[in-house]
GROMACS .gro file of C-alpha atoms in nm:
model
  342
    1MET     CA    1  19.289  14.414   8.578
    2ASN     CA    2  19.436  14.285   8.252
    3ASN     CA    3  19.782  14.309   8.405
    4LYS     CA    4  19.668  14.126   8.718
    5ALA     CA    5  19.500  13.857   8.505
    6GLU     CA    6  19.835  13.789   8.337
    7ASP     CA    7  20.016  13.742   8.671
    8PRO     CA    8  20.129  13.375   8.688
    9ASN     CA    9  20.070  13.375   9.065
   10LEU     CA   10  19.706  13.484   9.031
   11TRP     CA   11  19.559  13.135   9.060
   12ASN     CA   12  19.746  13.060   9.383
   13ASP     CA   13  19.429  13.198   9.542
   14ALA     CA   14  19.145  13.055   9.335
   15THR     CA   15  18.874  13.258   9.512
   16GLU     CA   16  19.047  13.592   9.452
   17ALA     CA   17  19.130  13.490   9.095
   18GLN     CA   18  18.767  13.409   9.017
   19LYS     CA   19  18.654  13.738   9.173
   20LEU     CA   20  18.905  13.933   8.963
   21MET     CA   21  18.809  13.756   8.641
   22ARG     CA   22  18.439  13.812   8.710
   23GLU     CA   23  18.487  14.185   8.779
   24ARG     CA   24  18.709  14.215   8.471
   25GLN     CA   25  18.447  14.050   8.250
   26GLN     CA   26  18.167  14.269   8.387
   27LEU     CA   27  18.371  14.587   8.334
   28ASP     CA   28  18.469  14.478   7.985
   29GLU     CA   29  18.104  14.410   7.894
   30SER     CA   30  17.998  14.750   8.030
   31ILE     CA   31  18.267  14.941   7.839
   32ASN     CA   32  18.202  14.754   7.515
   33GLY     CA   33  17.829  14.811   7.558
   34VAL     CA   34  17.874  15.188   7.581
   35LYS     CA   35  18.112  15.188   7.282
   36LEU     CA   36  17.859  14.990   7.077
   37LEU     CA   37  17.583  15.230   7.180
   38GLU     CA   38  17.791  15.530   7.070
   39GLN     CA   39  17.871  15.367   6.737
   40GLN     CA   40  17.507  15.283   6.669
   41VAL     CA   41  17.398  15.640   6.750
   42ASN     CA   42  17.658  15.784   6.511
   43ASP     CA   43  17.564  15.534   6.238
   44ASN     CA   44  17.195  15.625   6.258
   45ILE     CA   45  17.268  15.999   6.259
   46GLU     CA   46  17.464  15.948   5.938
   47LEU     CA   47  17.173  15.749   5.793
   48ILE     CA   48  16.933  16.035   5.870
   49GLU     CA   49  17.166  16.284   5.703
   50MET     CA   50  17.196  16.054   5.402
   51GLY     CA   51  16.820  16.004   5.382
   52GLU     CA   52  16.752  16.377   5.402
   53ALA     CA   53  17.014  16.446   5.133
   54GLU     CA   54  16.854  16.187   4.905
   55ASP     CA   55  16.497  16.279   5.008
   56ASP     CA   56  16.438  15.918   5.122
   57ALA     CA   57  16.175  15.930   5.397
   58ASP     CA   58  16.192  15.554   5.457
   59ILE     CA   59  16.560  15.564   5.553
   60VAL     CA   60  16.500  15.862   5.782
   61LYS     CA   61  16.210  15.690   5.959
   62GLU     CA   62  16.404  15.364   5.999
   63ALA     CA   63  16.699  15.549   6.155
   64GLU     CA   64  16.472  15.753   6.383
   65ASP     CA   65  16.301  15.434   6.505
   66ALA     CA   66  16.644  15.285   6.575
   67LEU     CA   67  16.742  15.594   6.775
   68LYS     CA   68  16.428  15.562   6.986
   69ALA     CA   69  16.523  15.204   7.068
   70LEU     CA   70  16.878  15.316   7.149
   71ARG     CA   71  16.738  15.583   7.382
   72SER     CA   72  16.561  15.311   7.577
   73GLU     CA   73  16.881  15.108   7.592
   74ALA     CA   74  17.076  15.415   7.707
   75ASN     CA   75  16.825  15.475   7.988
   76ARG     CA   76  16.861  15.112   8.096
   77ARG     CA   77  17.239  15.138   8.104
   78GLN     CA   78  17.217  15.471   8.284
   79VAL     CA   79  17.014  15.313   8.563
   80GLU     CA   80  17.237  15.005   8.569
   81ALA     CA   81  17.540  15.231   8.618
   82MET     CA   82  17.377  15.356   8.939
   83LEU     CA   83  17.352  15.005   9.086
   84SER     CA   84  17.636  15.052   9.331
   85GLY     CA   85  17.492  14.874   9.635
   86GLU     CA   86  17.713  14.611   9.791
   87ALA     CA   87  17.487  14.329   9.670
   88ASP     CA   88  17.339  14.486   9.355
   89SER     CA   89  17.557  14.280   9.122
   90ASN     CA   90  17.459  13.951   9.287
   91ASP     CA   91  17.211  13.685   9.179
   92THR     CA   92  16.876  13.710   9.354
   93TYR     CA   93  16.602  13.502   9.511
   94VAL     CA   94  16.241  13.594   9.434
   95GLU     CA   95  15.955  13.469   9.651
   96VAL     CA   96  15.592  13.483   9.535
   97HIS     CA   97  15.310  13.447   9.790
   98SER     CA   98  14.939  13.448   9.717
   99GLY     CA   99  14.717  13.662   9.938
  100ALA     CA  100  14.379  13.590  10.088
  101GLY     CA  101  14.119  13.495   9.833
  102GLY     CA  102  14.178  13.131   9.751
  103THR     CA  103  14.190  13.034   9.385
  104GLU     CA  104  14.177  13.394   9.261
  105SER     CA  105  14.490  13.508   9.442
  106GLN     CA  106  14.666  13.176   9.377
  107ASP     CA  107  14.610  13.217   9.004
  108TRP     CA  108  14.737  13.576   9.031
  109ALA     CA  109  15.051  13.453   9.211
  110ASN     CA  110  15.113  13.211   8.925
  111MET     CA  111  15.074  13.495   8.673
  112LEU     CA  112  15.334  13.698   8.865
  113LEU     CA  113  15.571  13.402   8.873
  114ARG     CA  114  15.543  13.373   8.495
  115MET     CA  115  15.586  13.750   8.453
  116TYR     CA  116  15.917  13.758   8.641
  117THR     CA  117  16.039  13.442   8.471
  118ARG     CA  118  15.968  13.597   8.130
  119TRP     CA  119  16.136  13.924   8.233
  120ALA     CA  120  16.448  13.737   8.346
  121GLU     CA  121  16.462  13.543   8.021
  122ARG     CA  122  16.434  13.870   7.824
  123GLN     CA  123  16.735  14.001   8.021
  124GLY     CA  124  16.937  13.692   7.938
  125PHE     CA  125  16.925  13.572   8.299
  126LYS     CA  126  16.889  13.209   8.406
  127VAL     CA  127  16.599  13.102   8.627
  128GLU     CA  128  16.581  12.803   8.863
  129ILE     CA  129  16.266  12.702   9.051
  130LEU     CA  130  16.371  12.617   9.407
  131GLU     CA  131  16.036  12.564   9.575
  132ILE     CA  132  15.673  12.570   9.470
  133HIS     CA  133  15.340  12.493   9.640
  134ASP     CA  134  15.049  12.443   9.403
  135GLY     CA  135  14.700  12.570   9.475
  136GLU     CA  136  14.414  12.328   9.533
  137GLU     CA  137  14.231  12.415   9.209
  138ALA     CA  138  14.467  12.639   9.012
  139GLY     CA  139  14.769  12.861   9.048
  140ILE     CA  140  15.020  12.848   9.332
  141LYS     CA  141  15.020  12.926   9.701
  142SER     CA  142  15.388  13.020   9.698
  143ALA     CA  143  15.708  12.975   9.501
  144THR     CA  144  16.075  13.066   9.523
  145ILE     CA  145  16.296  13.111   9.219
  146LEU     CA  146  16.666  13.188   9.180
  147VAL     CA  147  16.751  13.445   8.912
  148LYS     CA  148  17.114  13.428   8.798
  149GLY     CA  149  17.278  13.716   8.613
  150HIS     CA  150  17.489  14.027   8.658
  151ASN     CA  151  17.295  14.292   8.856
  152ALA     CA  152  16.995  14.058   8.897
  153PHE     CA  153  16.931  14.179   9.252
  154GLY     CA  154  17.002  14.541   9.162
  155TRP     CA  155  16.733  14.535   8.894
  156MET     CA  156  16.475  14.341   9.093
  157LYS     CA  157  16.512  14.486   9.443
  158THR     CA  158  16.236  14.744   9.388
  159GLU     CA  159  15.981  14.475   9.303
  160SER     CA  160  15.927  14.369   9.666
  161GLY     CA  161  15.576  14.454   9.780
  162VAL     CA  162  15.209  14.383   9.721
  163HIS     CA  163  15.078  14.359   9.365
  164ARG     CA  164  14.706  14.411   9.300
  165LEU     CA  165  14.504  14.261   9.014
  166VAL     CA  166  14.156  14.370   8.902
  167ARG     CA  167  13.980  14.153   8.641
  168ILE     CA  168  13.668  13.958   8.550
  169SER     CA  169  13.728  13.631   8.726
  170PRO     CA  170  13.755  13.323   8.500
  171TYR     CA  171  13.652  13.121   8.808
  172ASP     CA  172  13.329  13.313   8.873
  173SER     CA  173  13.028  13.174   8.684
  174ASN     CA  174  12.858  13.513   8.723
  175ALA     CA  175  13.151  13.690   8.552
  176ARG     CA  176  13.195  13.941   8.834
  177ARG     CA  177  13.495  14.165   8.875
  178HIS     CA  178  13.742  14.051   9.143
  179THR     CA  179  14.039  14.216   9.314
  180SER     CA  180  14.329  13.989   9.409
  181PHE     CA  181  14.654  14.049   9.595
  182SER     CA  182  14.986  13.867   9.593
  183SER     CA  183  15.320  13.967   9.739
  184ILE     CA  184  15.673  13.957   9.603
  185TRP     CA  185  15.985  13.936   9.818
  186VAL     CA  186  16.327  13.989   9.661
  187TYR     CA  187  16.660  13.931   9.838
  188PRO     CA  188  17.018  13.885   9.714
  189VAL     CA  189  17.227  13.572   9.701
  190VAL     CA  190  17.504  13.622   9.956
  191ASP     CA  191  17.849  13.542   9.818
  192ASP     CA  192  18.166  13.451  10.007
  193SER     CA  193  18.267  13.816  10.045
  194ILE     CA  194  17.974  13.877  10.285
  195GLN     CA  195  17.997  13.717  10.629
  196ILE     CA  196  17.669  13.619  10.793
  197ASP     CA  197  17.686  13.431  11.124
  198ILE     CA  198  17.387  13.217  11.223
  199ASN     CA  199  17.351  13.031  11.551
  200GLU     CA  200  17.202  12.694  11.457
  201SER     CA  201  17.036  12.667  11.798
  202ASP     CA  202  16.822  12.965  11.692
  203CYS     CA  203  16.682  12.769  11.399
  204ARG     CA  204  16.416  12.503  11.355
  205ILE     CA  205  16.460  12.259  11.067
  206ASP     CA  206  16.160  12.072  10.924
  207THR     CA  207  16.151  11.817  10.644
  208TYR     CA  208  15.843  11.737  10.440
  209ARG     CA  209  15.723  11.585  10.115
  210SER     CA  210  15.772  11.810   9.813
  211SER     CA  211  15.458  11.933   9.639
  212GLY     CA  212  15.394  11.951   9.268
  213ALA     CA  213  15.383  11.696   8.991
  214GLY     CA  214  15.751  11.605   9.003
  215GLY     CA  215  15.959  11.583   8.690
  216GLN     CA  216  16.188  11.858   8.570
  217HIS     CA  217  16.149  12.118   8.844
  218VAL     CA  218  16.030  11.951   9.164
  219ASN     CA  219  16.015  11.603   9.310
  220THR     CA  220  15.775  11.414   9.531
  221THR     CA  221  16.014  11.251   9.780
  222ASP     CA  222  16.050  11.336  10.150
  223SER     CA  223  16.346  11.561  10.078
  224ALA     CA  224  16.208  11.916  10.103
  225VAL     CA  225  16.360  12.127  10.381
  226ARG     CA  226  16.226  12.431  10.564
  227ILE     CA  227  16.444  12.634  10.804
  228THR     CA  228  16.289  12.888  11.041
  229HIS     CA  229  16.504  13.149  11.213
  230ILE     CA  230  16.319  13.178  11.544
  231PRO     CA  231  16.446  13.523  11.661
  232THR     CA  232  16.332  13.695  11.339
  233GLY     CA  233  16.057  13.458  11.226
  234ILE     CA  234  16.218  13.438  10.881
  235ALA     CA  235  16.149  13.103  10.710
  236VAL     CA  236  16.293  12.962  10.388
  237ALA     CA  237  16.227  12.637  10.204
  238CYS     CA  238  16.386  12.439   9.923
  239GLN     CA  239  16.265  12.132   9.736
  240GLN     CA  240  16.465  12.165   9.415
  241GLU     CA  241  16.691  11.862   9.467
  242ARG     CA  242  16.605  11.500   9.529
  243SER     CA  243  16.872  11.492   9.797
  244GLN     CA  244  16.763  11.622  10.137
  245HIS     CA  245  17.127  11.708  10.207
  246LYS     CA  246  17.147  11.935   9.901
  247ASN     CA  247  16.813  12.098   9.980
  248ARG     CA  248  16.931  12.164  10.334
  249ALA     CA  249  17.252  12.328  10.209
  250LYS     CA  250  17.055  12.546   9.965
  251ALA     CA  251  16.807  12.642  10.240
  252TRP     CA  252  17.096  12.757  10.462
  253GLU     CA  253  17.222  12.974  10.176
  254MET     CA  254  16.875  13.123  10.133
  255LEU     CA  255  16.847  13.194  10.507
  256ARG     CA  256  17.182  13.373  10.508
  257SER     CA  257  17.060  13.581  10.215
  258ARG     CA  258  16.729  13.665  10.386
  259LEU     CA  259  16.904  13.775  10.705
  260TYR     CA  260  17.146  13.986  10.504
  261GLU     CA  261  16.859  14.147  10.310
  262ALA     CA  262  16.683  14.223  10.641
  263GLU     CA  263  16.996  14.404  10.759
  264LEU     CA  264  17.011  14.601  10.432
  265MET     CA  265  16.649  14.706  10.482
  266LYS     CA  266  16.728  14.826  10.836
  267ARG     CA  267  17.016  15.036  10.707
  268GLU     CA  268  16.806  15.185  10.429
  269ALA     CA  269  16.516  15.260  10.665
  270ALA     CA  270  16.754  15.437  10.902
  271ALA     CA  271  16.914  15.636  10.621
  272ASN     CA  272  16.579  15.735  10.467
  273ALA     CA  273  16.362  15.771  10.778
  274GLN     CA  274  16.214  16.099  10.662
  275ALA     CA  275  16.125  15.969  10.315
  276ALA     CA  276  15.994  15.644  10.459
  277SER     CA  277  15.756  15.835  10.685
  278LYS     CA  278  15.585  15.969  10.371
  279THR     CA  279  15.525  15.625  10.218
  280ASP     CA  280  15.161  15.534  10.164
  281ILE     CA  281  15.107  15.198  10.329
  282GLY     CA  282  14.730  15.213  10.326
  283TRP     CA  283  14.718  14.913  10.096
  284GLY     CA  284  14.975  14.715  10.295
  285HIS     CA  285  15.283  14.824  10.097
  286GLN     CA  286  15.101  14.793   9.765
  287ILE     CA  287  15.338  14.905   9.490
  288ARG     CA  288  15.156  14.836   9.163
  289SER     CA  289  14.805  14.782   9.027
  290TYR     CA  290  14.722  14.572   8.721
  291VAL     CA  291  14.370  14.646   8.592
  292LEU     CA  292  14.237  14.421   8.314
  293GLN     CA  293  13.867  14.519   8.340
  294PRO     CA  294  13.673  14.746   8.296
  295TYR     CA  295  13.973  14.922   8.136
  296GLN     CA  296  14.333  14.816   8.083
  297LEU     CA  297  14.605  14.985   8.286
  298VAL     CA  298  14.914  14.897   8.488
  299LYS     CA  299  15.018  15.173   8.727
  300ASP     CA  300  15.312  15.193   8.967
  301LEU     CA  301  15.186  15.373   9.275
  302ARG     CA  302  15.535  15.491   9.378
  303THR     CA  303  15.646  15.655   9.054
  304GLY     CA  304  15.323  15.711   8.860
  305VAL     CA  305  15.456  15.517   8.559
  306GLU     CA  306  15.169  15.366   8.359
  307SER     CA  307  15.114  15.122   8.075
  308THR     CA  308  14.792  15.067   7.881
  309ALA     CA  309  14.921  14.729   7.759
  310PRO     CA  310  14.897  14.500   8.064
  311GLY     CA  311  14.935  14.195   7.841
  312ASN     CA  312  15.285  14.308   7.747
  313VAL     CA  313  15.373  14.386   8.110
  314LEU     CA  314  15.253  14.044   8.225
  315ASP     CA  315  15.466  13.896   7.948
  316GLY     CA  316  15.777  14.044   8.107
  317GLU     CA  317  15.806  14.400   7.973
  318LEU     CA  318  15.899  14.549   8.310
  319ASN     CA  319  16.210  14.757   8.244
  320GLU     CA  320  16.026  15.090   8.227
  321PHE     CA  321  15.874  15.028   8.572
  322MET     CA  322  16.202  14.902   8.720
  323GLU     CA  323  16.405  15.192   8.581
  324ALA     CA  324  16.166  15.450   8.723
  325ALA     CA  325  16.147  15.274   9.061
  326LEU     CA  326  16.528  15.256   9.084
  327ALA     CA  327  16.562  15.625   8.996
  328HIS     CA  328  16.291  15.707   9.251
  329ARG     CA  329  16.471  15.503   9.516
  330ILE     CA  330  16.812  15.654   9.442
  331SER     CA  331  16.667  16.006   9.455
  332GLY     CA  332  16.538  15.940   9.806
  333GLY     CA  333  16.174  15.918   9.708
  334ALA     CA  334  16.153  16.234   9.500
  335ASP     CA  335  15.961  16.219   9.173
  336VAL     CA  336  16.251  16.205   8.927
  337GLU     CA  337  16.236  16.060   8.579
  338VAL     CA  338  16.518  15.839   8.460
  339ALA     CA  339  16.609  16.085   8.183
  340ASP     CA  340  16.654  16.363   8.442
  341ILE     CA  341  16.943  16.187   8.616
  342ASP     CA  342  17.279  16.279   8.469
   0.00000   0.00000   0.00000
């Protein structure tokens, strides 16, 4: 790739040149990351040996704590190395939809939107709000965000499904415990290397006034666009821009991505028909429960991974859940821990 990058004729085809440079940068970052990890492991092993030789317990503990953190980083990179799907390296769209239950579920949807935004920021990804519909009293009815970063879709693709919240409702004057549901839908941004043909006569295009308070993220002009693909029933919407033309273009991109993701799901369902038949859909594809009262626990129902610190999870600490879900998915549904995959 370095040799190709130095070819003076490379930029005769700008698209291919950009693709090469992007792949080269991603490979370079991966290799350097592993080298840095190896160096840090060796450095901390030497520190432990030094601390033991000098009978300095503080140095030993500090190095051991560093190794634990490096183990977590190694697990993350191990999973990331398995993201070999054709769209895993792409940016991703994330849709949040509140379930039945009015203000309760709308507030829960807003909490999920914040959780994924915080997770993306922790990963160094960029987040753009494309469309948002506020609830009548609090929270949101729905929202769509764009997460930009290498392997964004690969990391987030296992988050699609129903998320369940149990808590004492802040909107209930009798302080009763409520259960709320919201759904997440994740699909990749389709780049120029993936051809998706859409017959415009199969689509219905609606324009409407954007919701929200306006300002930085959304606007209140009649520029929002919704496109519905009639054969599949798939609908997308965008209100990010003040220009209806730009929102329309972005909505077409989102529709292409949704149709592509639907095709990926068909392929995966066909390839894993036996495993899919074992999936518990009694809760409507529920994948994770977040219990805040009477006890505190977040549990992934597919992998069994748990956390007794839901506050941290809702603040974006999701890697442990994502890593286990990716390993579970790659193993075909078997109960395999990340550390077991070599």
